[in-house]
mmCIF file with all atom_site columns, C-alpha atoms in Angstrom:
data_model
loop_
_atom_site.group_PDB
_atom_site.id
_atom_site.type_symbol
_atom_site.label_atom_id
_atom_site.label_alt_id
_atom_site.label_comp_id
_atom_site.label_asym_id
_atom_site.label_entity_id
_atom_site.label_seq_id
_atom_site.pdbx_PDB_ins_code
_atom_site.Cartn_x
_atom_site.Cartn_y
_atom_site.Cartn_z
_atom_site.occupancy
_atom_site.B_iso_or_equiv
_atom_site.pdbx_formal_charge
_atom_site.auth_seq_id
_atom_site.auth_comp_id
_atom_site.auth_asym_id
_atom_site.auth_atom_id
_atom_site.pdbx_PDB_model_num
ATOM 1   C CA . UNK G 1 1   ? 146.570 142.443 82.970  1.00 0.00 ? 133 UNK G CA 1
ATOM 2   C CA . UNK G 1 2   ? 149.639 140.591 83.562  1.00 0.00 ? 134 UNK G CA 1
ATOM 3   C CA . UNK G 1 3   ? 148.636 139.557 87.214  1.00 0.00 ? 135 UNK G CA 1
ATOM 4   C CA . UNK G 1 4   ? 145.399 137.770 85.703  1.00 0.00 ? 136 UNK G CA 1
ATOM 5   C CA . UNK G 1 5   ? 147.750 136.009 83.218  1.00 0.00 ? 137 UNK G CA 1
ATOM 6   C CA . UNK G 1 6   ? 149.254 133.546 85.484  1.00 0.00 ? 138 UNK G CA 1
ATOM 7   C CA . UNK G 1 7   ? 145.980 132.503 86.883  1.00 0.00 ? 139 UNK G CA 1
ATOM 8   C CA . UNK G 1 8   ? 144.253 131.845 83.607  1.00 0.00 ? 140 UNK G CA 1
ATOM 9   C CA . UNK G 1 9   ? 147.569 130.074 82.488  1.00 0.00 ? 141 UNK G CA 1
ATOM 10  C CA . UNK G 1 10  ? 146.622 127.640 85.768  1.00 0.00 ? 142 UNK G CA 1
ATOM 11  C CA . UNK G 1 11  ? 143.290 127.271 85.252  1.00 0.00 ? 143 UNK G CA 1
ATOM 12  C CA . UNK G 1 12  ? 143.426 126.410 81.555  1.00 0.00 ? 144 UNK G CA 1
ATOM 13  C CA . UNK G 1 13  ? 144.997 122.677 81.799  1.00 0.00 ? 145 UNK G CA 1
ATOM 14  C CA . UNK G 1 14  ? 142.332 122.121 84.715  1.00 0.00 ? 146 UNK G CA 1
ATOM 15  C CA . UNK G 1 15  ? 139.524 123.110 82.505  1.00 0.00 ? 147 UNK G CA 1
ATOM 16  C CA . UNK G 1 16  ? 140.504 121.046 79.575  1.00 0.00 ? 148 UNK G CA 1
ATOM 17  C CA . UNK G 1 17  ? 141.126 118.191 81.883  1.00 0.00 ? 149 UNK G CA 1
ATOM 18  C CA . UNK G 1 18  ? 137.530 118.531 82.774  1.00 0.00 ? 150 UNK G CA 1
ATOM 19  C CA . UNK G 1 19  ? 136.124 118.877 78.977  1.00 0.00 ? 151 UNK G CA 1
ATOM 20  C CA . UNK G 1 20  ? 138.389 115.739 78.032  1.00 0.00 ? 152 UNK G CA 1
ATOM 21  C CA . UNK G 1 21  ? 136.975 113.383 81.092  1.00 0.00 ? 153 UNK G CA 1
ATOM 22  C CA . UNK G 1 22  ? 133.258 114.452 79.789  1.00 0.00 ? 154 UNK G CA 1
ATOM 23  C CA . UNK G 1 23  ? 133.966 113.906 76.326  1.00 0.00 ? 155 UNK G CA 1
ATOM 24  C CA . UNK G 1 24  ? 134.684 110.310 77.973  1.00 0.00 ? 156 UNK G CA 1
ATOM 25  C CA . UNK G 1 25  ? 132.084 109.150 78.798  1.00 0.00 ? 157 UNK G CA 1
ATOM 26  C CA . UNK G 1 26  ? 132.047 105.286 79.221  1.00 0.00 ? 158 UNK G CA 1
ATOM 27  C CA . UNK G 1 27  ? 129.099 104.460 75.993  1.00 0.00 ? 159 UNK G CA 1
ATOM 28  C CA . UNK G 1 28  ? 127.109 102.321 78.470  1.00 0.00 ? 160 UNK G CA 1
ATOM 29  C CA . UNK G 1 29  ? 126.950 105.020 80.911  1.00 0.00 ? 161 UNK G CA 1
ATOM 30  C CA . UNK G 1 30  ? 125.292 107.327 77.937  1.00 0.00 ? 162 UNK G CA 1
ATOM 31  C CA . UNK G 1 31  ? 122.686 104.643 77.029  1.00 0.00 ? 163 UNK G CA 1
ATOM 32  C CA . UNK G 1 32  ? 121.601 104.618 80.204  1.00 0.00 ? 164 UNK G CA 1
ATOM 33  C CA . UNK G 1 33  ? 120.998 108.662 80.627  1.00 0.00 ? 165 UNK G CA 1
ATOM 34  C CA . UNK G 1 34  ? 118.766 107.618 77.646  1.00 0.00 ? 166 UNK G CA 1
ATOM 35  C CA . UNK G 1 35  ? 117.159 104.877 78.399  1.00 0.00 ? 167 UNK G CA 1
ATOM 36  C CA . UNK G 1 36  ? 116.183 106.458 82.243  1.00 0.00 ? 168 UNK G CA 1
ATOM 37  C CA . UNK G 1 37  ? 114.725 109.740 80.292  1.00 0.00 ? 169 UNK G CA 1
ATOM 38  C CA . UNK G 1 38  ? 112.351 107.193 78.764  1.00 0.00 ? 170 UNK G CA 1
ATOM 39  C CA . UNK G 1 39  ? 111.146 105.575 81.766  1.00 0.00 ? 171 UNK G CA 1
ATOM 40  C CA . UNK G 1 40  ? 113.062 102.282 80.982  1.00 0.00 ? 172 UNK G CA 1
ATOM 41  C CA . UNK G 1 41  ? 114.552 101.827 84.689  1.00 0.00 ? 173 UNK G CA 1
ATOM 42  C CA . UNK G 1 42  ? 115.774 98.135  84.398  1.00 0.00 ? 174 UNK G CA 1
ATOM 43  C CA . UNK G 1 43  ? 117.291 98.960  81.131  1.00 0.00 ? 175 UNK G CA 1
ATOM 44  C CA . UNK G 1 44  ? 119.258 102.069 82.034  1.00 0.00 ? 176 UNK G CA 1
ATOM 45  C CA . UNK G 1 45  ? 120.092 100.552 85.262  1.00 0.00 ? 177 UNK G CA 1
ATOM 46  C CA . UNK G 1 46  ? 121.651 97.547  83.848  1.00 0.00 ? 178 UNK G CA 1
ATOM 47  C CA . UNK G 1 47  ? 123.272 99.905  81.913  1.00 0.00 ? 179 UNK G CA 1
ATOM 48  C CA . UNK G 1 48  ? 124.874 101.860 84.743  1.00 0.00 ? 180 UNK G CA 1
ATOM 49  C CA . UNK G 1 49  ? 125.918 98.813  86.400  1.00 0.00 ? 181 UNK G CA 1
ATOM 50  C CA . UNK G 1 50  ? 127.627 97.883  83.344  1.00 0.00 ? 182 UNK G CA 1
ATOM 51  C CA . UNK G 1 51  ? 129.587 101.069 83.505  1.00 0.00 ? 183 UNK G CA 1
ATOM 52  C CA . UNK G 1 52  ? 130.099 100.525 87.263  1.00 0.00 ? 184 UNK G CA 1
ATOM 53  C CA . UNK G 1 53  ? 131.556 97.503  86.814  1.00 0.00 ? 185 UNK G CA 1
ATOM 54  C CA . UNK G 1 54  ? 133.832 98.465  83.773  1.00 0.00 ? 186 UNK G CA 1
ATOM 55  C CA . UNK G 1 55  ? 135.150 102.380 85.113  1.00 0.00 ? 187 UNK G CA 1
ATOM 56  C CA . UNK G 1 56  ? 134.822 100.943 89.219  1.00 0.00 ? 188 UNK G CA 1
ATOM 57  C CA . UNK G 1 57  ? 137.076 104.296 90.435  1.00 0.00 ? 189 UNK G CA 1
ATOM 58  C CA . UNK G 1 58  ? 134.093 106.594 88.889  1.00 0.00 ? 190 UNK G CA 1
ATOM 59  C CA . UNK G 1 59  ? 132.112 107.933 91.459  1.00 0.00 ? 191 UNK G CA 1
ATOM 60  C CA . UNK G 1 60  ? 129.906 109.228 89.060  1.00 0.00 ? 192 UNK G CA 1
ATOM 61  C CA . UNK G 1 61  ? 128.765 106.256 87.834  1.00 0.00 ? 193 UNK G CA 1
ATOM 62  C CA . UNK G 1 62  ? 128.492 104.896 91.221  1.00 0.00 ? 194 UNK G CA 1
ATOM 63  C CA . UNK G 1 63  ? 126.289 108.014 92.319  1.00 0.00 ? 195 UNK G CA 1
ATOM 64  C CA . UNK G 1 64  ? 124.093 108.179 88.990  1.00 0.00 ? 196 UNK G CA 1
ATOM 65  C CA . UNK G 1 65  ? 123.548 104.133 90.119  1.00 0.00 ? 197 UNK G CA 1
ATOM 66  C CA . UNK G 1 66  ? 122.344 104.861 93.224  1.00 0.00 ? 198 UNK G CA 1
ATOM 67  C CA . UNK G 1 67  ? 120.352 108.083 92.033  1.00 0.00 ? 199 UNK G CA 1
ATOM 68  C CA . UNK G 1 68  ? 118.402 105.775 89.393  1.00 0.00 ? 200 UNK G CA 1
ATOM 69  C CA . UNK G 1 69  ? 117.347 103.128 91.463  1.00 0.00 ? 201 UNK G CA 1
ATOM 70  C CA . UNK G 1 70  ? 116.196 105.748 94.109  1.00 0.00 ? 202 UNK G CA 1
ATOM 71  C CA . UNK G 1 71  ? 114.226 107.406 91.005  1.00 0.00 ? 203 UNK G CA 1
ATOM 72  C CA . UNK G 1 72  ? 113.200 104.166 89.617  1.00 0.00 ? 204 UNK G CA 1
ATOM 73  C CA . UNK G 1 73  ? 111.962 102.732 93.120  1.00 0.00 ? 205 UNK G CA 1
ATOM 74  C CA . UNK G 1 74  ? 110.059 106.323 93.912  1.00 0.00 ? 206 UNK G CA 1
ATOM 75  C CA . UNK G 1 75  ? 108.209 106.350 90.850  1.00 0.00 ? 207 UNK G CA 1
ATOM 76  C CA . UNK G 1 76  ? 107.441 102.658 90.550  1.00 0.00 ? 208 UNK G CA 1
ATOM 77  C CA . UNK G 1 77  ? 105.793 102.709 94.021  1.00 0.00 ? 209 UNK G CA 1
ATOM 78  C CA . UNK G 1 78  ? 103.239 105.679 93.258  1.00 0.00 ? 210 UNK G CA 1
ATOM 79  C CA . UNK G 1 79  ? 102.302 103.979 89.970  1.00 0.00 ? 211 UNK G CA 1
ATOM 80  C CA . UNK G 1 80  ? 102.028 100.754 92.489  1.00 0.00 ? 212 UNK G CA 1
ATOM 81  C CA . UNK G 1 81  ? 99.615  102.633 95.160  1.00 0.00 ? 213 UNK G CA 1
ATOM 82  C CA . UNK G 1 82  ? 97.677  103.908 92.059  1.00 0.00 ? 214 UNK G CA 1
ATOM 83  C CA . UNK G 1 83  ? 97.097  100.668 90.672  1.00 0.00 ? 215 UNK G CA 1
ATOM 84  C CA . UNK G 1 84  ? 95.868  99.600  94.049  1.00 0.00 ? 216 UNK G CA 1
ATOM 85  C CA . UNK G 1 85  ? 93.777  102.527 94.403  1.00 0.00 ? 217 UNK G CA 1
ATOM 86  C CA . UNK G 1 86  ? 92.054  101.699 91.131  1.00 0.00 ? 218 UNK G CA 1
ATOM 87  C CA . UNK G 1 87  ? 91.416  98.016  92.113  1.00 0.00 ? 219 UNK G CA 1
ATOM 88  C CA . UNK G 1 88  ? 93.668  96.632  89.401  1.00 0.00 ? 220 UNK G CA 1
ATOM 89  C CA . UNK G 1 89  ? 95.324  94.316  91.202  1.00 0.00 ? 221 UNK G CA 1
ATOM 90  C CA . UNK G 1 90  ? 97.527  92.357  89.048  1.00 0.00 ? 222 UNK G CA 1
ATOM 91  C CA . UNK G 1 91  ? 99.019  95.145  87.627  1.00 0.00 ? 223 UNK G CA 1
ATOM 92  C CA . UNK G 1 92  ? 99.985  96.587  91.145  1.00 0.00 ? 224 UNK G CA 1
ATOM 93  C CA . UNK G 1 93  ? 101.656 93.362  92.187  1.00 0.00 ? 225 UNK G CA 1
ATOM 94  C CA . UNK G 1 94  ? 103.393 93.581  88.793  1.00 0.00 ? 226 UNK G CA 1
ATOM 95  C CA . UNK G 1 95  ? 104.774 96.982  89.683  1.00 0.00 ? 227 UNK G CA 1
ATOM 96  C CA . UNK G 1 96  ? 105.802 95.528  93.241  1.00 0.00 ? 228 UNK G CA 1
ATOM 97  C CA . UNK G 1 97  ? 107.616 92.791  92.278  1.00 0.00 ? 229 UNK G CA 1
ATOM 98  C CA . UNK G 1 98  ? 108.934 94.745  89.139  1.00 0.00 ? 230 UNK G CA 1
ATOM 99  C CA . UNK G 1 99  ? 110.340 97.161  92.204  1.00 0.00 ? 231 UNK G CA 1
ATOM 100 C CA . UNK G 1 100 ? 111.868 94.071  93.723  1.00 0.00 ? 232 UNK G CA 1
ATOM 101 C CA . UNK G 1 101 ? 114.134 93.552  91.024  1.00 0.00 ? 233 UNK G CA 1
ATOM 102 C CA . UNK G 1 102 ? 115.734 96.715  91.060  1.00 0.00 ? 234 UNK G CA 1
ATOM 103 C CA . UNK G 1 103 ? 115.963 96.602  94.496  1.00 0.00 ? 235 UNK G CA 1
ATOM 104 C CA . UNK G 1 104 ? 115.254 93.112  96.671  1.00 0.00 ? 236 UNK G CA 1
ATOM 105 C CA . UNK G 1 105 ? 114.941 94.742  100.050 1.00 0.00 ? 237 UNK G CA 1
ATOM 106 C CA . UNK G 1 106 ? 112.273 97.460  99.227  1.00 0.00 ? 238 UNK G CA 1
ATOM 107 C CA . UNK G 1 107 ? 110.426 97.936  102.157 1.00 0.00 ? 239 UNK G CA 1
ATOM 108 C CA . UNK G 1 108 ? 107.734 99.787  100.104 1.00 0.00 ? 240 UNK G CA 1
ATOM 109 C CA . UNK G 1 109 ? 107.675 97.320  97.776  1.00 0.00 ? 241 UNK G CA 1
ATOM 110 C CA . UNK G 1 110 ? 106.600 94.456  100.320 1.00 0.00 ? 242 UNK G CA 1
ATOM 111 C CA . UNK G 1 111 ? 104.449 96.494  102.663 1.00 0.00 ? 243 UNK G CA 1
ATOM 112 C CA . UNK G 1 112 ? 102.212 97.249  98.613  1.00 0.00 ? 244 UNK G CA 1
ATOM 113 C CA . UNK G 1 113 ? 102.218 93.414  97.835  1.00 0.00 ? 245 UNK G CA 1
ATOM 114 C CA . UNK G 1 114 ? 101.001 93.004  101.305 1.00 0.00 ? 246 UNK G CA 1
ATOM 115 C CA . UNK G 1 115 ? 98.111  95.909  101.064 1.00 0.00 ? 247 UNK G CA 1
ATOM 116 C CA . UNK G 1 116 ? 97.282  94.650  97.511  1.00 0.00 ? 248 UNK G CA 1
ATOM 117 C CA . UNK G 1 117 ? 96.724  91.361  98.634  1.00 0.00 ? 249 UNK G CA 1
ATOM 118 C CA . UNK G 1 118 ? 94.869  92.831  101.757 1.00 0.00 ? 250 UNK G CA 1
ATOM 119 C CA . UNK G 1 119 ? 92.879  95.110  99.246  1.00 0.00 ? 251 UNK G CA 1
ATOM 120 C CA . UNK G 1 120 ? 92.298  92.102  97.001  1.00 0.00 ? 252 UNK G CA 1
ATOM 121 C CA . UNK G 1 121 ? 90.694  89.962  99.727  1.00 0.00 ? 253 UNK G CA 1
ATOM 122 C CA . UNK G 1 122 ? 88.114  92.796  100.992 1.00 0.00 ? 254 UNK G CA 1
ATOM 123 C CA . UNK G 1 123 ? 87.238  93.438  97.003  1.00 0.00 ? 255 UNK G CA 1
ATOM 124 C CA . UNK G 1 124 ? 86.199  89.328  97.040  1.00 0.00 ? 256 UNK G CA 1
ATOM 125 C CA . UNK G 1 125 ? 84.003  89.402  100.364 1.00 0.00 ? 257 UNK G CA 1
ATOM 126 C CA . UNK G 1 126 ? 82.313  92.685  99.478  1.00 0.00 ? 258 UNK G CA 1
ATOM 127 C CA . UNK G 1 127 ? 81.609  91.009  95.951  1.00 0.00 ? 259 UNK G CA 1
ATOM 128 C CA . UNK G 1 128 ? 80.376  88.383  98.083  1.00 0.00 ? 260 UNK G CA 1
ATOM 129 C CA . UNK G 1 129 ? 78.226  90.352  100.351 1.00 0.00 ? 261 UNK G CA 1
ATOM 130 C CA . UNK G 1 130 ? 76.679  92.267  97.045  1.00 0.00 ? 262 UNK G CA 1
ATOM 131 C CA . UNK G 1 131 ? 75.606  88.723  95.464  1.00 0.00 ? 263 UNK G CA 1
ATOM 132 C CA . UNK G 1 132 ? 73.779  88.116  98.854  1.00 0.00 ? 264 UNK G CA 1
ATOM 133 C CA . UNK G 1 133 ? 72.672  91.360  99.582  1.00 0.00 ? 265 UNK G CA 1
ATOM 134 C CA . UNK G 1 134 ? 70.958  91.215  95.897  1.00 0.00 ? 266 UNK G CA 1
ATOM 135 C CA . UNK G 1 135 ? 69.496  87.741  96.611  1.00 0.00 ? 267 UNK G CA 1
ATOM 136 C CA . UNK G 1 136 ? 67.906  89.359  100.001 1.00 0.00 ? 268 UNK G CA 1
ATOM 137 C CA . UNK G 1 137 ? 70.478  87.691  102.394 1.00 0.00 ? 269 UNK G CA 1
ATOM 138 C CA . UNK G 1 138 ? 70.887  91.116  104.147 1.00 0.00 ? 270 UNK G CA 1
ATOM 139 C CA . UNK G 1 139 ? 72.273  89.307  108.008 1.00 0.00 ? 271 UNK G CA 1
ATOM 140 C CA . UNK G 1 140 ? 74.580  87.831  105.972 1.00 0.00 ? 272 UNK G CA 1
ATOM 141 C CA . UNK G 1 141 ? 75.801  90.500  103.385 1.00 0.00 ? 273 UNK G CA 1
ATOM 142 C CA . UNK G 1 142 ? 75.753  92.274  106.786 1.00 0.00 ? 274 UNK G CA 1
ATOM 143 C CA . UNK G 1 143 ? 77.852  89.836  108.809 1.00 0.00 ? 275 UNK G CA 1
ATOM 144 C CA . UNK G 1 144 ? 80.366  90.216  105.252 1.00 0.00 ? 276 UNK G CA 1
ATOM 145 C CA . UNK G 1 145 ? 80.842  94.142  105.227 1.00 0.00 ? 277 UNK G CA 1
ATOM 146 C CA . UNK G 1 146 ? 81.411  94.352  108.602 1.00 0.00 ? 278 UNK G CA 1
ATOM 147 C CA . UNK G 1 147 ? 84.282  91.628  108.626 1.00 0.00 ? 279 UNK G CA 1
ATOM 148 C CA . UNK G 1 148 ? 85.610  94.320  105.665 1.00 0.00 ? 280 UNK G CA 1
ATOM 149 C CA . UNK G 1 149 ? 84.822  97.572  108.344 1.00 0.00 ? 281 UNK G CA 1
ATOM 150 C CA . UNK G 1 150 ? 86.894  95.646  111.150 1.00 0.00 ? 282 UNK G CA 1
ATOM 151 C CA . UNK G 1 151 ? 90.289  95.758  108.644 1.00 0.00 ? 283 UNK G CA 1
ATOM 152 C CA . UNK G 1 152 ? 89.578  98.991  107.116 1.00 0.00 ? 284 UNK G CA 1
ATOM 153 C CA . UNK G 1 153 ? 87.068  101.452 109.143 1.00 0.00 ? 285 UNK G CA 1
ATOM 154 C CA . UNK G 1 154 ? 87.064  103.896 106.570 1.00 0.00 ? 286 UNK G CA 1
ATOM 155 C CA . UNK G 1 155 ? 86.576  101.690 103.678 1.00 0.00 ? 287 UNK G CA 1
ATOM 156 C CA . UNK G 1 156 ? 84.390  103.440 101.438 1.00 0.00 ? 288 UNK G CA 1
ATOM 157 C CA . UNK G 1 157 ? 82.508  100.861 99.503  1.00 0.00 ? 289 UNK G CA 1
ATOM 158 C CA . UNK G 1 158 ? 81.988  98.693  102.653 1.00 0.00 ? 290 UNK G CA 1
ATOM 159 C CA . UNK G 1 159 ? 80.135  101.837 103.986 1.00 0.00 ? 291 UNK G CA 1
ATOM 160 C CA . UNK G 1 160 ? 77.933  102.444 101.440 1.00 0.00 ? 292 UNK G CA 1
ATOM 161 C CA . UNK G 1 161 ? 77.237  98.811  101.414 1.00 0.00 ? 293 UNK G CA 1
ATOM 162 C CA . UNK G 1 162 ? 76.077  98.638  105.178 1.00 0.00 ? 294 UNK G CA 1
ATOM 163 C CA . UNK G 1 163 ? 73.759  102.131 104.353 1.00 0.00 ? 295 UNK G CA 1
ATOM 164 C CA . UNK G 1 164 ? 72.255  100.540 101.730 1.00 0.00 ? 296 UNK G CA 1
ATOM 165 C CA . UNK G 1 165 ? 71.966  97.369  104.055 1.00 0.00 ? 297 UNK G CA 1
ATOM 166 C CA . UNK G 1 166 ? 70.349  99.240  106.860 1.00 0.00 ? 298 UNK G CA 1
ATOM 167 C CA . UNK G 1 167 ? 68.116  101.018 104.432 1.00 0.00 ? 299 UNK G CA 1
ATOM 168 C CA . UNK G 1 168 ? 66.736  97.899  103.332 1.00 0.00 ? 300 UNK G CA 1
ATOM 169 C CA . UNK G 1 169 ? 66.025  96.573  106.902 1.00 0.00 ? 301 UNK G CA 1
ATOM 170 C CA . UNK G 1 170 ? 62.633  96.216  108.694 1.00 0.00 ? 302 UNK G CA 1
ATOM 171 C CA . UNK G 1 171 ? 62.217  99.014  110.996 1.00 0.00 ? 303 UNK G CA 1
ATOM 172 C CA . UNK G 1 172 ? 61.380  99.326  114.449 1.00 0.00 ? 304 UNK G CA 1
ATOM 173 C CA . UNK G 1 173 ? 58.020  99.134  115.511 1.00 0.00 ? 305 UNK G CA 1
ATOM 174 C CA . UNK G 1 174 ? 55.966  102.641 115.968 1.00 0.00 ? 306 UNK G CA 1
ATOM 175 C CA . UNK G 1 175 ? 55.755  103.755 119.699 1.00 0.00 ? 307 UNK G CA 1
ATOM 176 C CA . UNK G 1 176 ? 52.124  103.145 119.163 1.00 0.00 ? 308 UNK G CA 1
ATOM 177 C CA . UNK G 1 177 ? 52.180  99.987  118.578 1.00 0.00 ? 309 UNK G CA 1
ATOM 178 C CA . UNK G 1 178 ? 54.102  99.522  122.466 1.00 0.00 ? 310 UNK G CA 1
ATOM 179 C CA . UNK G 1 179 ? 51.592  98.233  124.741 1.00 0.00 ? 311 UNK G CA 1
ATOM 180 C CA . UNK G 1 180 ? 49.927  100.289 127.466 1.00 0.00 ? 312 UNK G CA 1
ATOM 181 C CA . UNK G 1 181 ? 51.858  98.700  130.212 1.00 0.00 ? 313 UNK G CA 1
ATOM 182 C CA . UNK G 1 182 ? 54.909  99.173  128.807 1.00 0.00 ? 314 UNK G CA 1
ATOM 183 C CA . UNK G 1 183 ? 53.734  103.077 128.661 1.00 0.00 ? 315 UNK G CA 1
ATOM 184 C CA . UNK G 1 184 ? 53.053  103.586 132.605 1.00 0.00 ? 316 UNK G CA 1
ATOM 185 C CA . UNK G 1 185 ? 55.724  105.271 134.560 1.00 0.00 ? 317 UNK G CA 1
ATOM 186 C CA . UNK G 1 186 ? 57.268  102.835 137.446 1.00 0.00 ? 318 UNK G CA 1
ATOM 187 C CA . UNK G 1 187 ? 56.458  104.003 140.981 1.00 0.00 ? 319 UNK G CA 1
ATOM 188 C CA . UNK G 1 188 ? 58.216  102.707 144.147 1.00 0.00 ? 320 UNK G CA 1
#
């Protein structure tokens, strides 16, 4: 028992060094554990920066900085590319540029405004090539989709469009209706 005695006796001051620096927590630096739990990212980041700024030798504040914006930026960008994926448009581009804020160099960020404003476009010309596929324009609703198909290949609407296109179409005329000279096999 009295070899363990010295140890604890060294490890005690460390420990309460420890509980007093976490009881110390900088009150800006508290707000913003509370205000990221909620979703508020600008918020609890302008919090952290605050304590940044006013503590600049803690690390942790420095790391849970970094580690917010990373969050922020991860989950802002899936709520972006859903947006997108749902054809809401402005509300993607808000998310974007609401990314940009937090963090002005966002890669993801630009490359989403781009694709929402790519997505945007095809939306108007296959609006466009409904109105005239409706009015019985089908060369030119045609001529519309397949300006969409060139930019995106798989783009789902823009195929359905060009079925419904083709199904509309005159057909081909009926082998019978070839005429008889046409039918003859060549000789040489």
């Amino acid at each position: 028992m009295t070899s363990l005695l010295p140890r604890w006796t060294l490890a005690l001051p460390v420990l309460v060094l420890l509980a007093a620096c976490a009881a110390q927590q900088h009150p800006a630096y508290l707000k913003a554990q509370e205000l990221l739990g909620t979703g508020q990212w600008e918020q609890g980041i302008a919090q952290l920066e605050y304590a940044t700024k006013e503590d600049s030798r803690n690390y942790q504040y420095r790391a849970a900085l970094i580690d917010a914006r990373a969050q922020a930026v991860n989950e802002l960008v899936r709520e972006g590319a859903g947006l997108r994926d749902a054809a809401q448009f402005s509300e993607a581009e808000a998310i974007y540029r609401r990314i940009l804020r937090i963090q002005p160099d966002e890669t993801r960020a630009l490359a989403g405004l781009s694709q929402t404003a790519a997505e945007r476009r095809r939306a108007s010309t296959l609006q466009q090539a409904e109105a005239l596929f409706a009015k019985g324009d089908l060369g030119a609703a045609e001529q519309q989709v397949r300006s969409v198909l060139i930019e995106s290949p798989r783009h789902a609407q823009a195929l359905a469009l060009l079925r419904r296109i083709d199904d509309r179409k005159p057909r081909a005329s009926s082998p019978a209706a070839v005429p008889a000279a046409l039918k003859r096999p060549i000789t040489l």
